[in-house]
PDB file of C-alpha atoms in Angstrom:
ATOM      1  CA  MET A   1     -18.283   0.116  -7.149  1.00  0.00           C
ATOM      2  CA  ARG A   2     -21.329   1.977  -8.463  1.00  0.00           C
ATOM      3  CA  THR A   3     -23.571  -0.048  -6.151  1.00  0.00           C
ATOM      4  CA  ASN A   4     -21.510   1.109  -3.163  1.00  0.00           C
ATOM      5  CA  TYR A   5     -21.900   4.720  -4.346  1.00  0.00           C
ATOM      6  CA  LEU A   6     -25.679   4.327  -4.574  1.00  0.00           C
ATOM      7  CA  SER A   7     -25.810   2.679  -1.147  1.00  0.00           C
ATOM      8  CA  ASN A   8     -23.711   5.482   0.368  1.00  0.00           C
ATOM      9  CA  LYS A   9     -25.934   8.116  -1.253  1.00  0.00           C
ATOM     10  CA  ARG A  10     -29.047   6.512   0.243  1.00  0.00           C
ATOM     11  CA  LEU A  11     -27.322   6.308   3.618  1.00  0.00           C
ATOM     12  CA  GLY A  12     -26.273   9.964   3.380  1.00  0.00           C
ATOM     13  CA  LEU A  13     -29.848  11.089   2.676  1.00  0.00           C
ATOM     14  CA  PHE A  14     -31.069   8.955   5.598  1.00  0.00           C
ATOM     15  CA  TYR A  15     -28.508  10.542   7.944  1.00  0.00           C
ATOM     16  CA  ALA A  16     -29.422  14.028   6.676  1.00  0.00           C
ATOM     17  CA  MET A  17     -33.097  13.410   7.397  1.00  0.00           C
ATOM     18  CA  PHE A  18     -32.506  12.399  10.999  1.00  0.00           C
ATOM     19  CA  SER A  19     -29.986  15.182  11.510  1.00  0.00           C
ATOM     20  CA  GLY A  20     -32.628  17.692  10.427  1.00  0.00           C
ATOM     21  CA  ILE A  21     -35.233  16.109  12.728  1.00  0.00           C
ATOM     22  CA  PHE A  22     -32.870  16.151  15.715  1.00  0.00           C
ATOM     23  CA  TRP A  23     -31.883  19.755  14.991  1.00  0.00           C
ATOM     24  CA  GLY A  24     -35.586  20.637  15.047  1.00  0.00           C
ATOM     25  CA  THR A  25     -35.543  20.116  18.829  1.00  0.00           C
ATOM     26  CA  ASN A  26     -32.855  22.784  19.289  1.00  0.00           C
ATOM     27  CA  GLY A  27     -35.265  25.714  19.525  1.00  0.00           C
ATOM     28  CA  THR A  28     -37.425  23.904  22.096  1.00  0.00           C
ATOM     29  CA  PHE A  29     -34.443  23.119  24.316  1.00  0.00           C
ATOM     30  CA  CYS A  30     -33.047  26.655  23.948  1.00  0.00           C
ATOM     31  CA  THR A  31     -36.426  28.093  24.972  1.00  0.00           C
ATOM     32  CA  LEU A  32     -36.642  25.782  27.977  1.00  0.00           C
ATOM     33  CA  LEU A  33     -33.084  26.670  29.056  1.00  0.00           C
ATOM     34  CA  SER A  34     -33.775  30.372  28.603  1.00  0.00           C
ATOM     35  CA  ASP A  35     -36.989  30.116  30.633  1.00  0.00           C
ATOM     36  CA  LEU A  36     -35.015  28.399  33.383  1.00  0.00           C
ATOM     37  CA  GLY A  37     -32.665  31.399  33.548  1.00  0.00           C
ATOM     38  CA  LEU A  38     -29.679  30.371  31.431  1.00  0.00           C
ATOM     39  CA  GLY A  39     -28.365  33.270  29.344  1.00  0.00           C
ATOM     40  CA  ALA A  40     -28.020  33.271  25.553  1.00  0.00           C
ATOM     41  CA  GLN A  41     -24.208  33.356  25.672  1.00  0.00           C
ATOM     42  CA  SER A  42     -24.164  30.433  28.112  1.00  0.00           C
ATOM     43  CA  ILE A  43     -26.374  28.397  25.782  1.00  0.00           C
ATOM     44  CA  ALA A  44     -24.161  29.351  22.809  1.00  0.00           C
ATOM     45  CA  ILE A  45     -20.996  28.018  24.468  1.00  0.00           C
ATOM     46  CA  LEU A  46     -22.742  24.966  25.938  1.00  0.00           C
ATOM     47  CA  ALA A  47     -23.504  23.598  22.449  1.00  0.00           C
ATOM     48  CA  PRO A  48     -19.904  23.244  21.162  1.00  0.00           C
ATOM     49  CA  ALA A  49     -18.742  22.207  24.637  1.00  0.00           C
ATOM     50  CA  TYR A  50     -20.893  19.079  24.437  1.00  0.00           C
ATOM     51  CA  ASN A  51     -19.541  18.284  20.979  1.00  0.00           C
ATOM     52  CA  LEU A  52     -15.974  18.864  22.137  1.00  0.00           C
ATOM     53  CA  ILE A  53     -16.295  16.389  25.011  1.00  0.00           C
ATOM     54  CA  PHE A  54     -18.214  13.713  23.086  1.00  0.00           C
ATOM     55  CA  PHE A  55     -16.315  13.700  19.793  1.00  0.00           C
ATOM     56  CA  SER A  56     -12.876  13.923  21.433  1.00  0.00           C
ATOM     57  CA  THR A  57     -13.850  10.846  23.478  1.00  0.00           C
ATOM     58  CA  MET A  58     -15.043   9.046  20.333  1.00  0.00           C
ATOM     59  CA  LEU A  59     -11.823   9.931  18.554  1.00  0.00           C
ATOM     60  CA  LEU A  60      -9.787   8.667  21.496  1.00  0.00           C
ATOM     61  CA  ILE A  61     -11.634   5.326  21.436  1.00  0.00           C
ATOM     62  CA  THR A  62     -11.873   4.744  17.687  1.00  0.00           C
ATOM     63  CA  ASN A  63      -8.890   6.456  16.076  1.00  0.00           C
ATOM     64  CA  LYS A  64      -6.161   7.989  18.242  1.00  0.00           C
ATOM     65  CA  PRO A  65      -3.947   8.885  15.223  1.00  0.00           C
ATOM     66  CA  GLY A  66      -6.901  10.993  14.031  1.00  0.00           C
ATOM     67  CA  PHE A  67      -5.885  13.692  16.520  1.00  0.00           C
ATOM     68  CA  ILE A  68      -2.910  14.453  14.279  1.00  0.00           C
ATOM     69  CA  ILE A  69      -3.884  16.909  11.558  1.00  0.00           C
ATOM     70  CA  ARG A  70      -1.753  17.809   8.579  1.00  0.00           C
ATOM     71  CA  PRO A  71      -0.344  21.338   9.122  1.00  0.00           C
ATOM     72  CA  LYS A  72      -1.870  22.708   5.898  1.00  0.00           C
ATOM     73  CA  LEU A  73      -5.361  21.735   7.128  1.00  0.00           C
ATOM     74  CA  LEU A  74      -5.062  23.433  10.524  1.00  0.00           C
ATOM     75  CA  VAL A  75      -5.984  26.817   9.074  1.00  0.00           C
ATOM     76  CA  PHE A  76      -9.230  25.349   7.664  1.00  0.00           C
ATOM     77  CA  ILE A  77     -10.096  23.862  11.065  1.00  0.00           C
ATOM     78  CA  LEU A  78      -9.410  27.214  12.746  1.00  0.00           C
ATOM     79  CA  LEU A  79     -11.648  28.940  10.200  1.00  0.00           C
ATOM     80  CA  GLY A  80     -14.322  26.313  10.875  1.00  0.00           C
ATOM     81  CA  GLY A  81     -14.219  27.092  14.593  1.00  0.00           C
ATOM     82  CA  MET A  82     -14.368  30.824  13.915  1.00  0.00           C
ATOM     83  CA  THR A  83     -17.351  30.520  11.574  1.00  0.00           C
ATOM     84  CA  SER A  84     -19.119  28.254  14.078  1.00  0.00           C
ATOM     85  CA  ALA A  85     -18.690  30.850  16.837  1.00  0.00           C
ATOM     86  CA  ILE A  86     -19.742  33.675  14.505  1.00  0.00           C
ATOM     87  CA  SER A  87     -22.874  31.870  13.258  1.00  0.00           C
ATOM     88  CA  ASN A  88     -23.994  31.086  16.837  1.00  0.00           C
ATOM     89  CA  THR A  89     -23.459  34.670  17.989  1.00  0.00           C
ATOM     90  CA  SER A  90     -24.905  36.373  14.905  1.00  0.00           C
ATOM     91  CA  PHE A  91     -28.059  34.233  15.065  1.00  0.00           C
ATOM     92  CA  VAL A  92     -28.675  35.360  18.656  1.00  0.00           C
ATOM     93  CA  LYS A  93     -28.158  38.965  17.528  1.00  0.00           C
ATOM     94  CA  SER A  94     -30.517  38.505  14.553  1.00  0.00           C
ATOM     95  CA  VAL A  95     -33.509  37.439  16.644  1.00  0.00           C
ATOM     96  CA  SER A  96     -33.189  40.610  18.724  1.00  0.00           C
ATOM     97  CA  TYR A  97     -34.049  42.662  15.622  1.00  0.00           C
ATOM     98  CA  PHE A  98     -36.560  40.463  13.756  1.00  0.00           C
ATOM     99  CA  PRO A  99     -39.160  37.800  14.676  1.00  0.00           C
ATOM    100  CA  VAL A 100     -37.583  34.346  14.854  1.00  0.00           C
ATOM    101  CA  GLY A 101     -39.778  33.078  11.995  1.00  0.00           C
ATOM    102  CA  ILE A 102     -38.465  35.718   9.592  1.00  0.00           C
ATOM    103  CA  VAL A 103     -34.879  35.172  10.752  1.00  0.00           C
ATOM    104  CA  SER A 104     -35.128  31.386  10.320  1.00  0.00           C
ATOM    105  CA  THR A 105     -36.629  31.741   6.829  1.00  0.00           C
ATOM    106  CA  LEU A 106     -34.025  34.238   5.639  1.00  0.00           C
ATOM    107  CA  ILE A 107     -31.195  32.155   7.090  1.00  0.00           C
ATOM    108  CA  PHE A 108     -32.553  29.028   5.413  1.00  0.00           C
ATOM    109  CA  CYS A 109     -31.990  30.851   2.106  1.00  0.00           C
ATOM    110  CA  ASN A 110     -28.296  30.091   2.625  1.00  0.00           C
ATOM    111  CA  VAL A 111     -29.045  26.946   0.603  1.00  0.00           C
ATOM    112  CA  PHE A 112     -28.545  29.113  -2.508  1.00  0.00           C
ATOM    113  CA  VAL A 113     -25.217  30.432  -1.177  1.00  0.00           C
ATOM    114  CA  ILE A 114     -24.116  26.862  -0.431  1.00  0.00           C
ATOM    115  CA  MET A 115     -24.997  25.817  -3.990  1.00  0.00           C
ATOM    116  CA  ILE A 116     -22.770  28.560  -5.401  1.00  0.00           C
ATOM    117  CA  ILE A 117     -19.865  27.838  -3.045  1.00  0.00           C
ATOM    118  CA  SER A 118     -20.153  24.080  -3.691  1.00  0.00           C
ATOM    119  CA  ARG A 119     -20.063  24.746  -7.424  1.00  0.00           C
ATOM    120  CA  ILE A 120     -16.839  26.752  -7.027  1.00  0.00           C
ATOM    121  CA  VAL A 121     -15.090  24.501  -4.493  1.00  0.00           C
ATOM    122  CA  PHE A 122     -16.376  20.988  -5.267  1.00  0.00           C
ATOM    123  CA  LYS A 123     -17.588  21.453  -8.885  1.00  0.00           C
ATOM    124  CA  HIS A 124     -21.069  20.252  -7.864  1.00  0.00           C
ATOM    125  CA  LYS A 125     -23.618  21.031 -10.577  1.00  0.00           C
ATOM    126  CA  ILE A 126     -26.377  23.560  -9.938  1.00  0.00           C
ATOM    127  CA  THR A 127     -29.363  21.712 -11.381  1.00  0.00           C
ATOM    128  CA  THR A 128     -32.982  22.679 -11.960  1.00  0.00           C
ATOM    129  CA  ARG A 129     -33.949  19.979  -9.460  1.00  0.00           C
ATOM    130  CA  LYS A 130     -31.860  21.558  -6.690  1.00  0.00           C
ATOM    131  CA  ILE A 131     -33.061  25.099  -7.371  1.00  0.00           C
ATOM    132  CA  GLY A 132     -36.702  24.015  -7.649  1.00  0.00           C
ATOM    133  CA  ALA A 133     -36.517  21.940  -4.461  1.00  0.00           C
ATOM    134  CA  ALA A 134     -34.883  24.839  -2.589  1.00  0.00           C
ATOM    135  CA  ILE A 135     -37.480  27.402  -3.734  1.00  0.00           C
ATOM    136  CA  ILE A 136     -40.427  25.133  -2.886  1.00  0.00           C
ATOM    137  CA  THR A 137     -38.868  24.324   0.490  1.00  0.00           C
ATOM    138  CA  VAL A 138     -38.385  28.019   1.316  1.00  0.00           C
ATOM    139  CA  PHE A 139     -42.082  28.542   0.571  1.00  0.00           C
ATOM    140  CA  GLY A 140     -42.953  25.604   2.843  1.00  0.00           C
ATOM    141  CA  VAL A 141     -40.787  27.039   5.627  1.00  0.00           C
ATOM    142  CA  CYS A 142     -42.596  30.390   5.246  1.00  0.00           C
ATOM    143  CA  LEU A 143     -45.958  28.651   5.737  1.00  0.00           C
ATOM    144  CA  VAL A 144     -44.786  26.616   8.740  1.00  0.00           C
ATOM    145  CA  LEU A 145     -43.383  29.722  10.457  1.00  0.00           C
ATOM    146  CA  ASP A 146     -46.309  32.003   9.519  1.00  0.00           C
ATOM    147  CA  VAL A 147     -43.907  34.466   7.938  1.00  0.00           C
ATOM    148  CA  PHE A 148     -46.562  35.973   5.661  1.00  0.00           C
ATOM    149  CA  SER A 149     -48.663  37.049   8.660  1.00  0.00           C
ATOM    150  CA  GLN A 150     -45.747  38.751  10.424  1.00  0.00           C
ATOM    151  CA  GLY A 151     -44.873  42.373   9.871  1.00  0.00           C
ATOM    152  CA  PHE A 152     -41.460  43.104   8.395  1.00  0.00           C
ATOM    153  CA  HIS A 153     -39.731  46.414   9.103  1.00  0.00           C
ATOM    154  CA  LEU A 154     -36.318  46.815   7.531  1.00  0.00           C
ATOM    155  CA  ASN A 155     -33.522  47.174  10.065  1.00  0.00           C
ATOM    156  CA  TYR A 156     -30.011  47.416   8.671  1.00  0.00           C
ATOM    157  CA  TYR A 157     -28.327  46.166  11.844  1.00  0.00           C
ATOM    158  CA  GLY A 158     -30.579  43.115  11.949  1.00  0.00           C
ATOM    159  CA  LEU A 159     -30.052  42.520   8.234  1.00  0.00           C
ATOM    160  CA  PHE A 160     -26.288  42.656   8.770  1.00  0.00           C
ATOM    161  CA  TRP A 161     -26.424  39.940  11.433  1.00  0.00           C
ATOM    162  CA  ILE A 162     -28.671  37.762   9.263  1.00  0.00           C
ATOM    163  CA  LEU A 163     -26.305  38.076   6.290  1.00  0.00           C
ATOM    164  CA  LEU A 164     -23.362  37.291   8.570  1.00  0.00           C
ATOM    165  CA  THR A 165     -25.164  34.178   9.842  1.00  0.00           C
ATOM    166  CA  ILE A 166     -25.888  33.028   6.281  1.00  0.00           C
ATOM    167  CA  LEU A 167     -22.304  33.577   5.143  1.00  0.00           C
ATOM    168  CA  SER A 168     -20.621  32.032   8.201  1.00  0.00           C
ATOM    169  CA  TRP A 169     -22.944  29.001   8.213  1.00  0.00           C
ATOM    170  CA  SER A 170     -22.353  28.382   4.496  1.00  0.00           C
ATOM    171  CA  ILE A 171     -18.579  28.683   4.862  1.00  0.00           C
ATOM    172  CA  MET A 172     -18.565  26.398   7.924  1.00  0.00           C
ATOM    173  CA  MET A 173     -20.464  23.641   6.084  1.00  0.00           C
ATOM    174  CA  THR A 174     -18.151  23.961   3.073  1.00  0.00           C
ATOM    175  CA  LEU A 175     -15.064  23.746   5.278  1.00  0.00           C
ATOM    176  CA  GLU A 176     -16.391  20.623   7.007  1.00  0.00           C
ATOM    177  CA  LYS A 177     -17.097  18.950   3.660  1.00  0.00           C
ATOM    178  CA  TYR A 178     -13.623  19.900   2.416  1.00  0.00           C
ATOM    179  CA  LEU A 179     -11.924  18.469   5.526  1.00  0.00           C
ATOM    180  CA  LEU A 180     -13.856  15.205   5.136  1.00  0.00           C
ATOM    181  CA  GLU A 181     -12.791  14.909   1.494  1.00  0.00           C
ATOM    182  CA  GLU A 182      -9.193  15.550   2.567  1.00  0.00           C
ATOM    183  CA  GLY A 183      -9.383  12.427   4.733  1.00  0.00           C
ATOM    184  CA  VAL A 184      -9.737  14.025   8.168  1.00  0.00           C
ATOM    185  CA  ASP A 185     -11.564  11.752  10.626  1.00  0.00           C
ATOM    186  CA  GLU A 186     -15.219  12.812  10.994  1.00  0.00           C
ATOM    187  CA  ASN A 187     -14.915  12.902  14.793  1.00  0.00           C
ATOM    188  CA  ALA A 188     -11.783  15.030  14.502  1.00  0.00           C
ATOM    189  CA  VAL A 189     -13.555  17.538  12.241  1.00  0.00           C
ATOM    190  CA  LEU A 190     -16.332  18.127  14.780  1.00  0.00           C
ATOM    191  CA  MET A 191     -14.028  17.967  17.773  1.00  0.00           C
ATOM    192  CA  TYR A 192     -11.510  20.549  16.551  1.00  0.00           C
ATOM    193  CA  ILE A 193     -14.155  22.943  15.212  1.00  0.00           C
ATOM    194  CA  ALA A 194     -15.970  22.685  18.561  1.00  0.00           C
ATOM    195  CA  LEU A 195     -12.656  23.275  20.387  1.00  0.00           C
ATOM    196  CA  PHE A 196     -11.934  26.526  18.560  1.00  0.00           C
ATOM    197  CA  ALA A 197     -15.575  27.617  18.936  1.00  0.00           C
ATOM    198  CA  VAL A 198     -15.386  27.081  22.722  1.00  0.00           C
ATOM    199  CA  ILE A 199     -12.099  28.988  22.932  1.00  0.00           C
ATOM    200  CA  ILE A 200     -13.479  31.947  20.965  1.00  0.00           C
ATOM    201  CA  LEU A 201     -16.783  32.059  22.876  1.00  0.00           C
ATOM    202  CA  SER A 202     -14.932  31.771  26.204  1.00  0.00           C
ATOM    203  CA  PHE A 203     -13.709  35.347  25.776  1.00  0.00           C
ATOM    204  CA  SER A 204     -17.269  36.561  26.408  1.00  0.00           C
ATOM    205  CA  THR A 205     -18.508  33.838  28.771  1.00  0.00           C
ATOM    206  CA  SER A 206     -16.366  31.671  31.041  1.00  0.00           C
ATOM    207  CA  PRO A 207     -17.169  27.916  30.964  1.00  0.00           C
ATOM    208  CA  VAL A 208     -16.793  27.931  34.762  1.00  0.00           C
ATOM    209  CA  THR A 209     -19.566  30.515  35.002  1.00  0.00           C
ATOM    210  CA  VAL A 210     -21.790  28.375  32.780  1.00  0.00           C
ATOM    211  CA  VAL A 211     -21.235  25.281  34.947  1.00  0.00           C
ATOM    212  CA  SER A 212     -21.943  27.283  38.116  1.00  0.00           C
ATOM    213  CA  SER A 213     -25.189  28.601  36.610  1.00  0.00           C
ATOM    214  CA  ILE A 214     -26.299  25.083  35.649  1.00  0.00           C
ATOM    215  CA  VAL A 215     -25.555  23.737  39.152  1.00  0.00           C
ATOM    216  CA  GLN A 216     -27.470  26.602  40.759  1.00  0.00           C
ATOM    217  CA  ILE A 217     -30.499  26.342  38.460  1.00  0.00           C
ATOM    218  CA  SER A 218     -30.588  22.534  38.811  1.00  0.00           C
ATOM    219  CA  SER A 219     -30.589  22.877  42.586  1.00  0.00           C
ATOM    220  CA  GLU A 220     -33.433  25.404  42.445  1.00  0.00           C
ATOM    221  CA  THR A 221     -35.509  23.183  40.131  1.00  0.00           C
ATOM    222  CA  HIS A 222     -34.726  19.942  42.010  1.00  0.00           C
ATOM    223  CA  GLY A 223     -32.815  18.441  39.073  1.00  0.00           C
ATOM    224  CA  TYR A 224     -35.269  19.316  36.292  1.00  0.00           C
ATOM    225  CA  ALA A 225     -32.895  21.852  34.725  1.00  0.00           C
ATOM    226  CA  LEU A 226     -30.146  19.235  34.633  1.00  0.00           C
ATOM    227  CA  LEU A 227     -32.408  16.925  32.605  1.00  0.00           C
ATOM    228  CA  VAL A 228     -33.070  19.738  30.131  1.00  0.00           C
ATOM    229  CA  VAL A 229     -29.339  20.482  29.877  1.00  0.00           C
ATOM    230  CA  LEU A 230     -28.578  16.800  29.251  1.00  0.00           C
ATOM    231  CA  GLY A 231     -31.358  16.560  26.680  1.00  0.00           C
ATOM    232  CA  PHE A 232     -29.991  19.640  24.916  1.00  0.00           C
ATOM    233  CA  GLY A 233     -26.584  17.993  24.712  1.00  0.00           C
ATOM    234  CA  LEU A 234     -27.747  14.538  23.650  1.00  0.00           C
ATOM    235  CA  ILE A 235     -30.380  15.358  20.996  1.00  0.00           C
ATOM    236  CA  PRO A 236     -29.792  18.637  19.053  1.00  0.00           C
ATOM    237  CA  GLN A 237     -26.035  18.575  19.652  1.00  0.00           C
ATOM    238  CA  ILE A 238     -24.418  15.118  19.873  1.00  0.00           C
ATOM    239  CA  GLY A 239     -27.279  13.275  18.139  1.00  0.00           C
ATOM    240  CA  CYS A 240     -27.769  15.860  15.409  1.00  0.00           C
ATOM    241  CA  TYR A 241     -24.071  16.359  14.627  1.00  0.00           C
ATOM    242  CA  SER A 242     -23.364  12.617  14.646  1.00  0.00           C
ATOM    243  CA  PHE A 243     -25.898  12.143  11.834  1.00  0.00           C
ATOM    244  CA  TYR A 244     -24.865  15.414  10.183  1.00  0.00           C
ATOM    245  CA  ILE A 245     -21.179  14.615   9.734  1.00  0.00           C
ATOM    246  CA  LYS A 246     -21.931  11.087   8.490  1.00  0.00           C
ATOM    247  CA  GLY A 247     -24.446  12.409   5.986  1.00  0.00           C
ATOM    248  CA  LEU A 248     -22.090  15.152   4.798  1.00  0.00           C
ATOM    249  CA  LYS A 249     -19.544  12.469   3.847  1.00  0.00           C
ATOM    250  CA  TYR A 250     -21.881  11.061   1.206  1.00  0.00           C
ATOM    251  CA  ILE A 251     -24.090  13.905  -0.056  1.00  0.00           C
ATOM    252  CA  GLU A 252     -23.655  17.472  -1.255  1.00  0.00           C
ATOM    253  CA  PRO A 253     -23.908  20.333   1.295  1.00  0.00           C
ATOM    254  CA  SER A 254     -26.874  21.827  -0.598  1.00  0.00           C
ATOM    255  CA  TYR A 255     -28.935  18.646  -0.106  1.00  0.00           C
ATOM    256  CA  MET A 256     -27.948  18.580   3.554  1.00  0.00           C
ATOM    257  CA  GLN A 257     -29.267  22.125   3.928  1.00  0.00           C
ATOM    258  CA  ILE A 258     -32.540  21.293   2.155  1.00  0.00           C
ATOM    259  CA  PHE A 259     -33.087  18.412   4.580  1.00  0.00           C
ATOM    260  CA  TYR A 260     -32.640  20.885   7.427  1.00  0.00           C
ATOM    261  CA  SER A 261     -36.026  22.290   6.416  1.00  0.00           C
ATOM    262  CA  LEU A 262     -37.285  19.514   8.716  1.00  0.00           C
ATOM    263  CA  ASP A 263     -36.140  21.786  11.557  1.00  0.00           C
ATOM    264  CA  PRO A 264     -39.263  24.037  11.588  1.00  0.00           C
ATOM    265  CA  VAL A 265     -41.495  20.990  11.058  1.00  0.00           C
ATOM    266  CA  MET A 266     -40.148  19.302  14.174  1.00  0.00           C
ATOM    267  CA  ALA A 267     -40.077  22.599  16.082  1.00  0.00           C
ATOM    268  CA  SER A 268     -43.755  23.248  15.277  1.00  0.00           C
ATOM    269  CA  ILE A 269     -44.780  19.753  16.366  1.00  0.00           C
ATOM    270  CA  LEU A 270     -42.895  20.121  19.645  1.00  0.00           C
ATOM    271  CA  GLY A 271     -44.327  23.617  20.109  1.00  0.00           C
ATOM    272  CA  TYR A 272     -47.812  22.130  19.824  1.00  0.00           C
ATOM    273  CA  PHE A 273     -47.202  19.386  22.391  1.00  0.00           C
ATOM    274  CA  VAL A 274     -44.753  21.139  24.787  1.00  0.00           C
ATOM    275  CA  PHE A 275     -45.835  24.800  24.706  1.00  0.00           C
ATOM    276  CA  ASN A 276     -49.493  24.339  23.666  1.00  0.00           C
ATOM    277  CA  GLN A 277     -48.947  26.392  20.522  1.00  0.00           C
ATOM    278  CA  THR A 278     -51.591  26.198  17.792  1.00  0.00           C
ATOM    279  CA  LEU A 279     -51.202  24.624  14.365  1.00  0.00           C
ATOM    280  CA  ASN A 280     -53.350  26.143  11.623  1.00  0.00           C
ATOM    281  CA  PHE A 281     -54.021  24.993   8.081  1.00  0.00           C
ATOM    282  CA  SER A 282     -51.142  27.103   6.726  1.00  0.00           C
ATOM    283  CA  ASN A 283     -48.668  25.482   9.141  1.00  0.00           C
ATOM    284  CA  MET A 284     -49.790  21.958   8.258  1.00  0.00           C
ATOM    285  CA  ALA A 285     -49.732  22.729   4.521  1.00  0.00           C
ATOM    286  CA  GLY A 286     -46.146  23.949   4.905  1.00  0.00           C
ATOM    287  CA  MET A 287     -45.209  20.748   6.724  1.00  0.00           C
ATOM    288  CA  CYS A 288     -46.688  18.655   3.921  1.00  0.00           C
ATOM    289  CA  ILE A 289     -44.765  20.660   1.312  1.00  0.00           C
ATOM    290  CA  ILE A 290     -41.463  20.197   3.153  1.00  0.00           C
ATOM    291  CA  LEU A 291     -42.043  16.485   3.714  1.00  0.00           C
ATOM    292  CA  GLY A 292     -43.002  16.151   0.052  1.00  0.00           C
ATOM    293  CA  VAL A 293     -39.725  17.763  -1.083  1.00  0.00           C
ATOM    294  CA  VAL A 294     -37.668  15.553   1.266  1.00  0.00           C
ATOM    295  CA  ILE A 295     -39.404  12.395  -0.008  1.00  0.00           C
ATOM    296  CA  TYR A 296     -39.080  13.549  -3.631  1.00  0.00           C
ATOM    297  CA  ILE A 297     -35.316  14.126  -3.296  1.00  0.00           C
ATOM    298  CA  GLN A 298     -34.801  10.662  -1.826  1.00  0.00           C
ATOM    299  CA  ILE A 299     -36.849   8.988  -4.585  1.00  0.00           C
ATOM    300  CA  ALA A 300     -35.294  11.086  -7.369  1.00  0.00           C
ATOM    301  CA  GLU A 301     -31.714  10.549  -6.190  1.00  0.00           C
ATOM    302  CA  ASN A 302     -32.244   6.811  -5.752  1.00  0.00           C
ATOM    303  CA  ARG A 303     -33.783   6.582  -9.227  1.00  0.00           C
ATOM    304  CA  LYS A 304     -30.903   8.544 -10.728  1.00  0.00           C
ATOM    305  CA  GLY A 305     -28.416   6.237  -9.045  1.00  0.00           C
ATOM    306  CA  ILE A 306     -30.229   3.135 -10.284  1.00  0.00           C
ATOM    307  CA  GLU A 307     -30.357   4.504 -13.851  1.00  0.00           C
ATOM    308  CA  SER A 308     -26.626   5.277 -13.751  1.00  0.00           C
ATOM    309  CA  THR A 309     -25.882   1.800 -12.432  1.00  0.00           C
ATOM    310  CA  THR A 310     -27.976   0.228 -15.205  1.00  0.00           C
ATOM    311  CA  LYS A 311     -26.167   2.229 -17.878  1.00  0.00           C
ATOM    312  CA  VAL A 312     -22.771   1.150 -16.535  1.00  0.00           C
ATOM    313  CA  ALA A 313     -23.905  -2.489 -16.428  1.00  0.00           C
ATOM    314  CA  ASN A 314     -25.105  -2.341 -20.038  1.00  0.00           C
ATOM    315  CA  VAL A 315     -21.852  -0.894 -21.370  1.00  0.00           C
TER     316      VAL A 315
END
């Protein structure tokens, strides 16, 4: 039994790592789509739309009874969809007030909020290891994104949207973890949250308008835009969330968030190769710090699991 737990923990950390890597391509695809002429609201609704189509299909193939949700859990799914829509919208608002590097760093600090919420909801311990790993990772993210070289001018509207992003993102991850522990199918969790997110975002942007824009842009670019749209759906959406929900089944939300520090690492690497952006010593040092924390967590958690298994065997 303990061996299965250790195996699942290792698997969860593995899934979290790849989820973070896949999510690191999101900024690159969003930039490419924006450069091609697709609006921010269209991109925001396109993300959950992909997840809605894919995970509803997976649920239909693998577990049709999974569509049926216990009535008491419907309110949590609705809240998940609302927080998903809010976090997408508030992030877009945030970057209109502050440089994206500062926004990303401040939002990544939601790892501390997630620790507190997880302690209250799931009784997960707040350990020195978690706090230390989170602080070191935040510092690494600052180096990767060159935050220290960017000017910061306080703007209360921008700060409001950043705080709203942090809160909504933290609540959404907690709700997803709670639904998984309540036995809701992992595909159903993502499908229903995506459904409500699409419905809410549709009030500002019609899905029909989004499809028309994609068709028009693809025609103008001789199909190139369509490849970017498909890549956006397959890698940072379907690929990322497939690994994310599987990892969240086995590990704590705070560890999942720490592994998402791989986002700026992957984004910087892609920026270097795709957009010819430069990588200085500070950026590379930050990458090494983040990778070091990710490797340390995997080694430390595996060692802790082995020690616990040994103790049980010796009793």
